[in-house]
Coordinates of C-alpha atoms in Angstrom, one line a residue:
Chain A
X1 CA -1.1 -15.2 -33.8
X2 CA 1.8 -15.4 -30.8
X3 CA 4.6 -16.9 -32.1
X4 CA 8.1 -17.6 -29.9
X5 CA 11.3 -17.7 -32.4
X6 CA 14.3 -19.2 -30.3
X7 CA 13.9 -17.5 -27.5
X8 CA 16.4 -17.5 -25.1
X9 CA 16.5 -15.7 -21.2
X10 CA 18.3 -15.1 -18.2
X11 CA 17.1 -14.8 -14.6
X12 CA 20.0 -13.4 -13.0
X13 CA 23.1 -14.7 -14.1
X14 CA 21.7 -17.4 -14.9
X15 CA 19.7 -18.8 -18.9
X16 CA 16.7 -20.3 -18.7
X17 CA 15.2 -20.0 -21.6
X18 CA 17.8 -21.7 -24.4
X19 CA 16.3 -20.9 -27.6
X20 CA 12.4 -21.9 -27.4
X21 CA 10.3 -21.8 -30.1
X22 CA 6.5 -21.9 -30.1
X23 CA 3.6 -20.7 -32.2
X24 CA 0.4 -20.8 -31.0
X25 CA -2.2 -19.7 -33.9
X26 CA -5.6 -17.6 -33.2
X27 CA -8.5 -19.8 -32.1
X28 CA -6.3 -23.1 -30.3
X29 CA -5.9 -23.7 -26.5
X30 CA -2.2 -24.7 -25.7
X31 CA -0.5 -26.9 -23.3
X32 CA 3.1 -26.0 -22.2
X33 CA 4.0 -29.0 -20.1
X34 CA 7.7 -29.7 -18.0
X35 CA 9.1 -31.2 -14.8
X36 CA 10.1 -28.2 -12.3
X37 CA 12.8 -25.8 -12.6
X38 CA 12.3 -26.4 -16.5
X39 CA 11.2 -23.1 -17.4
X40 CA 7.3 -22.9 -17.5
X41 CA 6.8 -19.8 -15.2
X42 CA 10.5 -18.4 -16.5
X43 CA 8.6 -18.6 -20.1
X44 CA 5.1 -17.0 -18.8
X45 CA 7.0 -14.8 -16.8
X46 CA 9.2 -13.7 -19.8
X47 CA 5.9 -13.1 -21.8
X48 CA 4.0 -10.5 -19.5
X49 CA 7.2 -8.6 -19.1
X50 CA 8.1 -8.7 -15.2
X51 CA 11.7 -7.6 -14.7
X52 CA 14.4 -9.3 -14.0
X53 CA 13.4 -11.6 -16.5
X54 CA 15.5 -10.9 -20.0
X55 CA 15.3 -11.4 -23.2
X56 CA 18.9 -11.7 -24.8
X57 CA 18.1 -13.2 -28.0
X58 CA 14.9 -14.2 -29.9
X59 CA 11.7 -13.0 -30.6
X60 CA 8.0 -13.5 -29.6
X61 CA 5.5 -11.7 -31.1
X62 CA 1.9 -11.6 -30.9
X63 CA -0.1 -10.5 -34.1
X64 CA 3.2 -10.0 -35.8
X65 CA 4.1 -7.2 -33.2
X66 CA 7.7 -8.3 -31.1
X67 CA 6.5 -7.9 -27.1
X68 CA 10.0 -7.6 -26.5
X69 CA 11.1 -4.2 -25.0
X70 CA 7.8 -3.2 -24.3
X71 CA 6.6 -3.1 -20.7
X72 CA 3.6 -4.7 -19.1
X73 CA 1.1 -2.8 -19.0
X74 CA 1.8 -2.4 -22.9
X75 CA 1.7 -5.7 -23.2
X76 CA -1.5 -6.4 -21.4
X77 CA -3.5 -3.4 -23.6
X78 CA -1.9 -5.4 -26.7
X79 CA -4.3 -8.4 -25.3
X80 CA -1.6 -10.2 -23.3
X81 CA -3.0 -12.0 -20.5
X82 CA -0.9 -13.3 -17.5
X83 CA -2.7 -15.5 -14.5
X84 CA -0.1 -16.1 -11.8
X85 CA 0.4 -19.3 -10.3
X86 CA 0.3 -17.2 -7.3
X87 CA -2.2 -14.4 -7.3
X88 CA -0.4 -11.1 -4.9
X89 CA -2.8 -10.0 -2.1
X90 CA -3.1 -5.8 -2.5
X91 CA -4.1 -4.7 0.7
X92 CA -6.7 -1.6 0.5
X93 CA -7.2 -2.1 -2.6
X94 CA -11.4 -3.3 -3.8
X95 CA -10.7 -6.4 -6.3
X96 CA -14.0 -4.1 -8.4
X97 CA -11.8 -1.1 -7.7
X98 CA -8.6 -3.0 -8.9
X99 CA -10.7 -4.7 -12.0
X100 CA -12.3 -1.6 -13.4
X101 CA -8.5 0.8 -12.6
X102 CA -7.4 -2.2 -14.7
X103 CA -9.8 -2.4 -17.2
X104 CA -9.8 1.5 -18.0
X105 CA -6.2 2.5 -18.4
X106 CA -6.3 -0.8 -20.9
X107 CA -9.3 1.4 -22.8
X108 CA -7.3 4.4 -22.5
X109 CA -3.0 2.7 -23.5
X110 CA -5.9 1.7 -26.8
X111 CA -7.8 5.5 -27.5
X112 CA -11.1 3.4 -26.2
X113 CA -13.7 5.2 -24.2
X114 CA -13.5 4.0 -20.4
X115 CA -16.8 1.8 -19.1
X116 CA -19.2 2.7 -16.8
X117 CA -19.7 2.1 -13.7
X118 CA -23.4 0.6 -14.2
X119 CA -21.7 -1.5 -16.9
X120 CA -19.5 -2.7 -15.4
X121 CA -21.2 -3.5 -12.5
X122 CA -23.9 -5.4 -14.4
X123 CA -21.7 -7.4 -16.5
X124 CA -18.7 -8.5 -13.3
X125 CA -22.1 -9.0 -11.7
X126 CA -22.8 -11.6 -14.2
X127 CA -19.3 -13.0 -14.7
X128 CA -18.7 -12.9 -11.0
X129 CA -22.1 -15.3 -10.8
X130 CA -21.1 -18.1 -14.0
X131 CA -17.6 -18.5 -11.9
X132 CA -19.7 -19.2 -8.8
X133 CA -18.4 -16.4 -6.1
X134 CA -19.6 -14.3 -3.5
X135 CA -20.3 -10.9 -5.0
X136 CA -19.6 -9.2 -1.6
X137 CA -16.2 -10.7 -1.9
X138 CA -15.3 -8.1 -4.7
X139 CA -15.6 -5.0 -2.4
X140 CA -12.8 -6.6 0.1
X141 CA -9.3 -5.8 -0.7
X142 CA -8.1 -7.8 -3.6
X143 CA -7.1 -11.7 -2.7
X144 CA -7.2 -10.6 1.3
X145 CA -7.5 -12.9 2.8
X146 CA -9.1 -15.6 -0.5
X147 CA -8.7 -19.0 -0.3
X148 CA -6.4 -20.5 -2.4
X149 CA -9.7 -21.6 -5.2
X150 CA -10.8 -18.1 -4.5
X151 CA -7.6 -16.6 -6.2
X152 CA -7.6 -18.5 -9.0
X153 CA -11.3 -18.0 -9.6
X154 CA -10.2 -14.4 -9.3
X155 CA -8.4 -14.2 -11.8
X156 CA -10.8 -16.7 -14.4
X157 CA -12.9 -13.2 -13.4
X158 CA -10.3 -11.0 -14.8
X159 CA -9.2 -12.7 -17.1
X160 CA -13.1 -12.4 -18.2
X161 CA -13.5 -8.7 -17.9
X162 CA -10.0 -8.4 -19.7
X163 CA -11.3 -9.9 -22.9
X164 CA -7.1 -10.8 -23.6
X165 CA -6.2 -11.7 -27.4
X166 CA -3.1 -14.2 -25.4
X167 CA -4.3 -16.1 -22.2
X168 CA -1.8 -17.2 -20.7
X169 CA -1.8 -19.8 -17.3
X170 CA 0.5 -20.2 -15.0
X171 CA -0.4 -23.7 -12.7
X172 CA -4.2 -22.4 -12.8
X173 CA -4.5 -25.8 -11.2
X174 CA -2.7 -26.2 -8.0
X175 CA -4.1 -25.2 -5.3
X176 CA -7.3 -26.5 -6.6
X177 CA -9.9 -29.1 -5.0
X178 CA -12.4 -30.5 -7.8
X179 CA -14.9 -28.4 -7.9
X180 CA -12.8 -25.4 -7.7
X181 CA -11.1 -27.2 -10.7
X182 CA -14.1 -28.3 -13.0
X183 CA -16.1 -24.2 -11.9
X184 CA -12.6 -22.5 -13.4
X185 CA -12.4 -25.1 -16.5
X186 CA -15.8 -24.3 -17.3
X187 CA -14.2 -20.2 -17.4
X188 CA -11.9 -20.9 -19.8
X189 CA -13.8 -23.4 -22.0
X190 CA -15.9 -20.3 -21.8
X191 CA -13.4 -17.9 -23.4
X192 CA -12.1 -20.1 -25.9
X193 CA -12.4 -17.6 -29.4
X194 CA -11.9 -17.3 -32.8
X195 CA -9.5 -14.4 -32.5
X196 CA -7.8 -15.4 -28.8
X197 CA -4.9 -17.4 -28.4
X198 CA -4.1 -19.6 -24.9
X199 CA -0.9 -20.9 -23.4
X200 CA -2.0 -23.2 -20.7
X201 CA 1.5 -24.0 -18.8
X202 CA 0.7 -26.7 -16.5
X203 CA 2.7 -30.2 -14.6
X204 CA 0.0 -32.5 -14.8
X205 CA -2.3 -33.9 -16.8
X206 CA -5.5 -33.6 -14.8
X207 CA -6.0 -29.8 -16.2
X208 CA -6.2 -30.7 -19.0
X209 CA -9.2 -33.8 -18.8
X210 CA -11.2 -29.9 -18.2
X211 CA -9.5 -28.1 -20.9
X212 CA -8.7 -29.8 -23.9
X213 CA -6.1 -28.4 -25.8
X214 CA -5.3 -28.7 -29.6
X215 CA -1.4 -28.9 -29.0
X216 CA 0.8 -30.5 -26.2
X217 CA 4.6 -28.8 -25.4
X218 CA 7.1 -30.5 -23.7
X219 CA 9.0 -28.3 -21.7
X220 CA 12.4 -29.4 -21.3
X221 CA 16.0 -27.7 -19.9
X222 CA 14.9 -24.8 -21.7
X223 CA 13.5 -26.1 -25.2
X224 CA 11.0 -27.4 -26.4
X225 CA 11.3 -31.0 -26.5
X226 CA 8.4 -32.4 -28.0
X227 CA 5.4 -31.4 -29.7
X228 CA 2.0 -34.0 -29.8
X229 CA -1.6 -33.7 -30.3
X230 CA -3.5 -34.3 -26.4
X231 CA -2.0 -37.3 -26.4
X232 CA 1.0 -36.6 -26.2
X233 CA 0.2 -35.3 -22.4
X234 CA -2.0 -38.8 -21.4
X235 CA 1.5 -40.3 -23.0
X236 CA 3.0 -38.1 -19.7
X237 CA 1.4 -39.1 -17.8
X238 CA 1.8 -42.7 -18.1
X239 CA 5.7 -42.3 -18.5
X240 CA 6.4 -39.1 -16.5
X241 CA 9.2 -36.6 -17.9
X242 CA 12.1 -38.7 -17.3
X243 CA 13.0 -40.1 -20.8
X244 CA 13.2 -36.4 -22.0
X245 CA 15.7 -35.6 -19.4
X246 CA 18.6 -36.6 -21.9
X247 CA 16.5 -35.1 -24.4
X248 CA 16.9 -31.3 -22.9
Chain B
X1 CA 14.4 24.7 25.7
X2 CA 12.6 25.5 22.8
X3 CA 11.3 26.6 19.8
X4 CA 9.1 28.6 21.4
X5 CA 11.8 29.6 24.9
X6 CA 14.1 30.9 22.0
X7 CA 11.8 32.5 19.6
X8 CA 10.3 34.2 23.2
X9 CA 14.1 35.4 24.7
X10 CA 15.7 35.7 21.0
X11 CA 18.4 33.1 22.6
X12 CA 20.1 30.8 19.8
X13 CA 21.2 28.6 22.4
X14 CA 17.2 27.6 23.4
X15 CA 16.8 26.0 20.1
X16 CA 17.0 22.3 20.5
X17 CA 20.2 20.5 19.0
X18 CA 21.1 17.1 18.0
X19 CA 22.7 16.8 20.8
X20 CA 19.5 16.4 22.4
X21 CA 18.5 12.5 22.4
X22 CA 15.1 13.9 21.7
X23 CA 15.8 15.9 19.3
X24 CA 18.4 14.1 17.2
X25 CA 16.8 13.7 13.2
X26 CA 15.2 18.0 14.2
X27 CA 17.7 19.7 15.1
X28 CA 16.8 23.2 14.9
X29 CA 20.0 25.3 16.6
X30 CA 22.2 23.9 13.4
X31 CA 19.1 25.1 10.8
X32 CA 19.0 28.2 12.6
X33 CA 21.3 30.8 12.5
X34 CA 18.9 34.3 13.1
X35 CA 15.1 34.5 14.3
X36 CA 13.1 36.5 12.7
X37 CA 11.1 39.3 14.4
X38 CA 9.2 37.7 16.9
X39 CA 5.3 38.4 15.3
X40 CA 2.6 39.7 18.6
X41 CA 1.2 37.1 19.6
X42 CA -2.7 37.8 20.1
X43 CA -5.1 36.4 22.7
X44 CA -7.6 34.1 22.6
X45 CA -10.3 32.3 24.8
X46 CA -9.7 29.4 25.3
X47 CA -12.2 27.0 23.6
X48 CA -14.5 25.0 26.0
X49 CA -16.7 22.2 24.9
X50 CA -19.0 21.2 27.9
X51 CA -20.6 18.1 29.4
X52 CA -23.1 16.4 27.7
X53 CA -22.5 19.9 24.4
X54 CA -21.7 17.8 21.0
X55 CA -20.0 20.3 18.6
X56 CA -17.5 20.7 15.3
X57 CA -14.7 23.1 16.3
X58 CA -12.6 24.3 13.4
X59 CA -9.4 25.9 14.1
X60 CA -7.1 27.1 11.5
X61 CA -3.6 29.0 12.2
X62 CA -1.7 30.6 9.9
X63 CA 1.6 31.4 10.2
X64 CA 3.5 34.4 8.5
X65 CA 6.4 35.0 7.8
X66 CA 8.0 36.0 11.1
X67 CA 9.2 34.2 14.1
X68 CA 5.2 33.2 15.8
X69 CA 4.2 31.2 19.9
X70 CA 0.6 31.0 19.8
X71 CA -0.5 29.0 22.9
X72 CA -4.6 27.7 23.5
X73 CA -6.6 25.6 25.6
X74 CA -8.8 23.5 25.1
X75 CA -11.5 21.8 27.5
X76 CA -13.4 19.1 26.7
X77 CA -16.7 18.1 29.0
X78 CA -19.1 16.7 26.2
X79 CA -18.3 15.1 22.8
X80 CA -16.3 17.2 20.1
X81 CA -14.3 16.8 17.0
X82 CA -11.5 19.0 16.4
X83 CA -10.3 19.6 12.8
X84 CA -7.4 22.1 12.9
X85 CA -5.4 23.1 10.3
X86 CA -1.8 24.1 10.1
X87 CA -1.3 26.6 6.8
X88 CA 1.8 29.8 6.4
X89 CA 5.8 29.8 6.8
X90 CA 8.5 31.6 8.9
X91 CA 9.3 30.2 12.3
X92 CA 6.4 28.8 14.8
X93 CA 5.7 27.1 18.2
X94 CA 2.2 26.1 18.5
X95 CA 0.8 25.0 22.0
X96 CA -2.0 23.7 22.2
X97 CA -3.4 22.1 25.9
X98 CA -6.1 20.0 25.6
X99 CA -7.8 18.5 29.2
X100 CA -10.9 16.0 28.6
X101 CA -12.5 15.0 31.6
X102 CA -13.7 11.9 32.7
X103 CA -16.2 10.5 30.2
X104 CA -15.9 13.4 27.7
X105 CA -14.8 12.2 23.7
X106 CA -12.9 14.0 21.3
X107 CA -11.5 13.3 18.0
X108 CA -8.5 15.7 16.5
X109 CA -7.5 15.5 13.1
X110 CA -4.6 17.8 12.3
X111 CA -3.9 18.7 8.3
X112 CA -0.7 20.0 8.0
X113 CA 0.3 22.6 5.0
X114 CA 3.2 24.5 5.7
X115 CA 5.3 26.7 3.2
X116 CA 8.0 25.0 2.1
X117 CA 10.4 27.0 3.9
X118 CA 8.2 26.7 7.1
X119 CA 10.2 25.4 10.5
X120 CA 7.5 24.4 12.9
X121 CA 7.2 22.8 15.4
X122 CA 3.3 22.0 17.7
X123 CA 3.1 20.5 20.6
X124 CA 0.3 19.2 21.9
X125 CA -0.2 18.0 25.3
X126 CA -3.4 16.2 26.4
X127 CA -4.7 15.1 29.8
X128 CA -7.3 12.3 30.1
X129 CA -9.5 12.1 32.9
X130 CA -11.1 8.7 33.7
X131 CA -13.2 7.1 31.7
X132 CA -12.2 9.5 28.8
X133 CA -11.5 8.7 24.8
X134 CA -9.8 10.3 22.7
X135 CA -8.5 9.7 18.7
X136 CA -5.9 11.8 16.7
X137 CA -5.2 11.9 13.0
X138 CA -2.2 13.9 12.7
X139 CA -1.3 14.1 8.4
X140 CA 1.3 16.0 7.2
X141 CA 3.1 16.9 4.1
X142 CA 6.6 18.5 6.1
X143 CA 8.3 21.0 5.5
X144 CA 11.6 22.7 6.2
X145 CA 12.0 21.3 9.0
X146 CA 8.3 20.2 11.7
X147 CA 8.5 18.5 14.4
X148 CA 4.2 17.8 15.3
X149 CA 4.7 16.9 19.3
X150 CA 1.9 14.7 21.3
X151 CA 2.3 14.9 24.9
X152 CA -0.6 12.1 26.4
X153 CA -1.0 11.4 29.6
X154 CA -3.6 8.7 31.0
X155 CA -3.9 10.5 34.2
X156 CA -7.7 8.6 35.5
X157 CA -8.3 5.2 34.3
X158 CA -9.9 3.5 32.1
X159 CA -9.6 6.2 29.5
X160 CA -8.7 4.9 25.3
X161 CA -6.6 6.1 23.0
X162 CA -5.9 6.2 19.3
X163 CA -2.7 8.3 18.1
X164 CA -2.3 7.5 14.5
X165 CA -0.3 10.1 11.9
X166 CA 0.2 10.1 7.6
X167 CA 3.8 11.9 7.0
X168 CA 4.3 12.3 2.7
X169 CA 8.1 13.8 2.7
X170 CA 9.0 14.9 -0.6
X171 CA 11.6 17.0 -2.3
X172 CA 13.5 18.3 0.8
X173 CA 10.6 18.2 3.2
X174 CA 11.0 17.4 6.7
X175 CA 8.4 15.9 9.0
X176 CA 9.1 14.2 12.5
X177 CA 6.1 12.8 14.4
X178 CA 6.5 12.1 17.5
X179 CA 4.9 11.5 21.1
X180 CA 5.1 9.7 24.2
X181 CA 2.4 8.9 26.5
X182 CA 2.2 8.3 30.0
X183 CA -0.2 5.6 31.2
X184 CA -0.7 6.7 35.2
X185 CA -4.3 5.3 35.7
X186 CA -4.8 1.8 36.1
X187 CA -7.0 0.2 32.9
X188 CA -6.0 2.3 29.8
X189 CA -5.5 1.7 26.5
X190 CA -3.5 3.1 23.8
X191 CA -3.6 2.2 20.4
X192 CA -1.1 3.9 18.1
X193 CA -0.9 3.8 13.4
X194 CA 1.8 6.1 12.0
X195 CA 2.1 5.1 8.2
X196 CA 4.9 7.2 6.2
X197 CA 6.0 8.0 2.8
X198 CA 9.4 9.3 2.1
X199 CA 10.5 10.4 -2.0
X200 CA 13.0 12.5 -3.1
X201 CA 15.2 13.9 -0.3
X202 CA 12.2 13.5 1.8
X203 CA 12.9 12.9 5.8
X204 CA 10.5 11.1 7.9
X205 CA 11.0 10.4 11.1
X206 CA 9.4 8.7 13.8
X207 CA 9.7 8.8 17.4
X208 CA 7.1 6.9 20.2
X209 CA 7.3 6.4 23.5
X210 CA 5.0 4.5 25.3
X211 CA 5.5 4.7 29.7
X212 CA 3.3 2.3 31.8
X213 CA 3.8 4.1 35.4
X214 CA 3.5 1.7 38.2
X215 CA 0.0 1.6 39.8
X216 CA -0.6 1.9 34.9
X217 CA -2.2 -2.4 35.9
X218 CA -4.0 -3.8 33.0
X219 CA -3.0 -1.6 30.8
X220 CA -3.1 -2.0 26.6
X221 CA -1.2 -0.1 24.6
X222 CA -0.4 -1.2 20.6
X223 CA 2.1 0.8 19.0
X224 CA 2.7 0.7 14.7
X225 CA 4.9 2.9 12.0
X226 CA 5.6 1.2 8.9
X227 CA 7.2 3.3 6.2
X228 CA 7.9 3.5 2.5
X229 CA 11.1 4.9 1.4
X230 CA 10.7 5.4 -2.3
X231 CA 14.0 6.5 -3.1
X232 CA 17.6 6.5 -2.6
X233 CA 18.5 10.0 -1.1
X234 CA 14.7 9.5 1.0
X235 CA 14.9 8.8 4.7
X236 CA 13.5 7.6 7.2
X237 CA 14.3 7.5 11.3
X238 CA 12.3 5.4 14.1
X239 CA 12.5 5.2 17.4
X240 CA 9.8 3.4 19.2
X241 CA 10.4 2.7 22.8
X242 CA 8.1 0.8 25.3
X243 CA 9.1 0.8 29.4
X244 CA 6.6 -1.0 31.3
X245 CA 7.0 -0.7 35.5
X246 CA 3.6 -2.1 35.8
X247 CA 1.7 -6.0 35.9
X248 CA -0.2 -7.2 33.9
X249 CA 0.1 -5.4 30.7
X250 CA 0.0 -6.0 27.3
X251 CA 2.0 -3.9 25.4
X252 CA 3.4 -4.6 21.6
X253 CA 5.0 -2.9 18.8
X254 CA 5.7 -2.9 14.8
X255 CA 8.0 -1.3 13.0
X256 CA 8.9 -1.3 9.2
X257 CA 10.8 0.4 6.7
X258 CA 11.0 -0.8 3.1
X259 CA 10.0 0.0 -0.3
X260 CA 6.6 -0.9 -2.3
X261 CA 6.3 -4.4 -2.7
X262 CA 7.6 -5.7 -6.3
X263 CA 5.5 -8.4 -7.1
X264 CA 2.0 -6.6 -6.3
X265 CA 3.9 -3.9 -8.4
X266 CA 4.4 -6.7 -11.6
X267 CA 1.1 -8.0 -10.4
X268 CA -0.9 -4.5 -11.6
X269 CA 1.2 -3.7 -14.4
X270 CA 0.7 -7.2 -15.7
X271 CA -3.0 -5.8 -15.6
X272 CA -2.5 -3.1 -17.6
X273 CA -2.0 0.3 -14.9
X274 CA 0.6 2.0 -15.9
X275 CA 4.0 2.5 -13.4
X276 CA 2.7 5.4 -12.1
X277 CA -0.2 5.2 -11.6
X278 CA 0.3 1.3 -9.9
X279 CA 3.1 2.9 -7.8
X280 CA 0.1 6.2 -6.3
X281 CA -2.6 3.2 -6.2
X282 CA 0.2 1.1 -4.0
X283 CA 0.9 4.0 -1.9
X284 CA -2.8 5.3 -1.1
X285 CA -3.7 1.4 -0.2
X286 CA -0.6 1.1 1.7
X287 CA -1.7 4.3 3.4
X288 CA -5.3 3.9 3.7
X289 CA -5.1 2.1 7.0
X290 CA -4.8 4.8 8.6
X291 CA -7.6 7.0 7.2
X292 CA -10.2 3.9 7.4
X293 CA -9.5 4.2 11.8
X294 CA -10.9 8.0 11.4
X295 CA -14.2 8.3 13.1
X296 CA -16.0 11.3 11.7
X297 CA -16.3 11.1 8.3
X298 CA -16.4 14.8 6.9
X299 CA -12.2 14.2 8.7
X300 CA -11.8 11.5 7.4
X301 CA -12.5 12.4 3.4
X302 CA -10.6 15.5 3.9
X303 CA -7.4 13.4 4.4
X304 CA -8.5 10.9 1.6
X305 CA -8.3 13.8 -0.1
X306 CA -4.8 15.2 1.4
X307 CA -3.1 12.2 0.3
X308 CA -4.6 11.7 -2.6
X309 CA -3.7 15.2 -3.8
X310 CA 0.0 14.6 -2.5
X311 CA -0.4 11.4 -4.7
X312 CA -1.0 12.7 -8.0

């Protein structure tokens, strides 16, 4: 479903991704692990189409359609969702308003009818409850004065509501205590579906105790240098990334 | 020296020019080479809201093609909401003298929808007696050249004032929001928040001066001006000034001029909101803080609609 082939990405003058290839079939969760500075967040941003992350070579296709060159919102409408490592606060835009605007913008782009207010509220109430979020919080400015854990739950809530084809989770475990990590992971696991692919980007193995990946890839020096089953994550936890430094 | 005097005497030398420190960003002498015929002023009675009375007052100023000077007096003893609109073109100065008696309350909302070629000065001189409460929100889309000025005097002690403003200038429009606040009585409070957005070749000007005179001890004054400059050829000029001659005074000011938050913009686009809508949403949210400070619900809705229409 997601197929990345020989992807080169430049940020400013620096080439960060240097021929990265990776495929995630529908229904699978793949983890991308790697040391700091390996290019993990660059991969996430490049797939989402962040301005300033320039693809100089290679391709990234979703269901055979090349994402490179599409605007971030066009990619979102195709089903690309990025859970941010540092979700942005938007004062003055209540979370409810933001999310409903986003849902309807995506639906409009796909030629689907808008979600009605009662439908939207019913659905978001139920999902906020699953994530043990205080519904009143959603009336406040998006992520304004939210704790680190609340922001990550907000990301997962948005992911549940937008129901993406491809979910990219960038360091979702950072800033989470054990309880929040469990709730967020349950949310992610509930989204595992035959027509959805997920890419979980993480520095630590800890998150993978809760979200079981089908495959684990090691990203170092801008390339995938090793791939394997879930046991690879455990191995990395024990031996560290040092031995991949030379491979890169 | 003022636009009113120039219109009344027909003498262009009376026009404020950029050589006057106070008008350096809103030069009228350099702009106007001739003055059109003066339109006779219609006499209007003073507006009075007596003590014990509560009223909503509407004032609609529509200027024509000529040159016009309009003067009105407003005296509030009780409690009032004033919704004031300014429309039309031509060259005009509108002077309002507003007096609040002890304990009186007034919320003044000024909506300015001038023609693109209008040259317009609106000056409100406001005197607050002891314990009076005054709140103001000026909202303008600018004109060919425009100054909306408020001169507020805390004459008595313990008065409170909120002085807010919003400007949205696009095309080649110009808006100047100038305020002069003088604290004479002790224990007064002034809270000021002005926000603006300049696009295309639009130009916004904010000049805010707060003077705390000897004897105005215990004054609490805050001034904030924040602007978004959303175009290479758009411009915002700001001059905040605080002068303090009294004791035990809390005074602060903040001034920022910048662009939209690129992080927030990408975040919204990642969730599927196309760029123009995302920009409008973030701009509206930026301005929303000023709208939220409006007490009267009807006025708040009118201002929100005014802003939404200009961002669409």
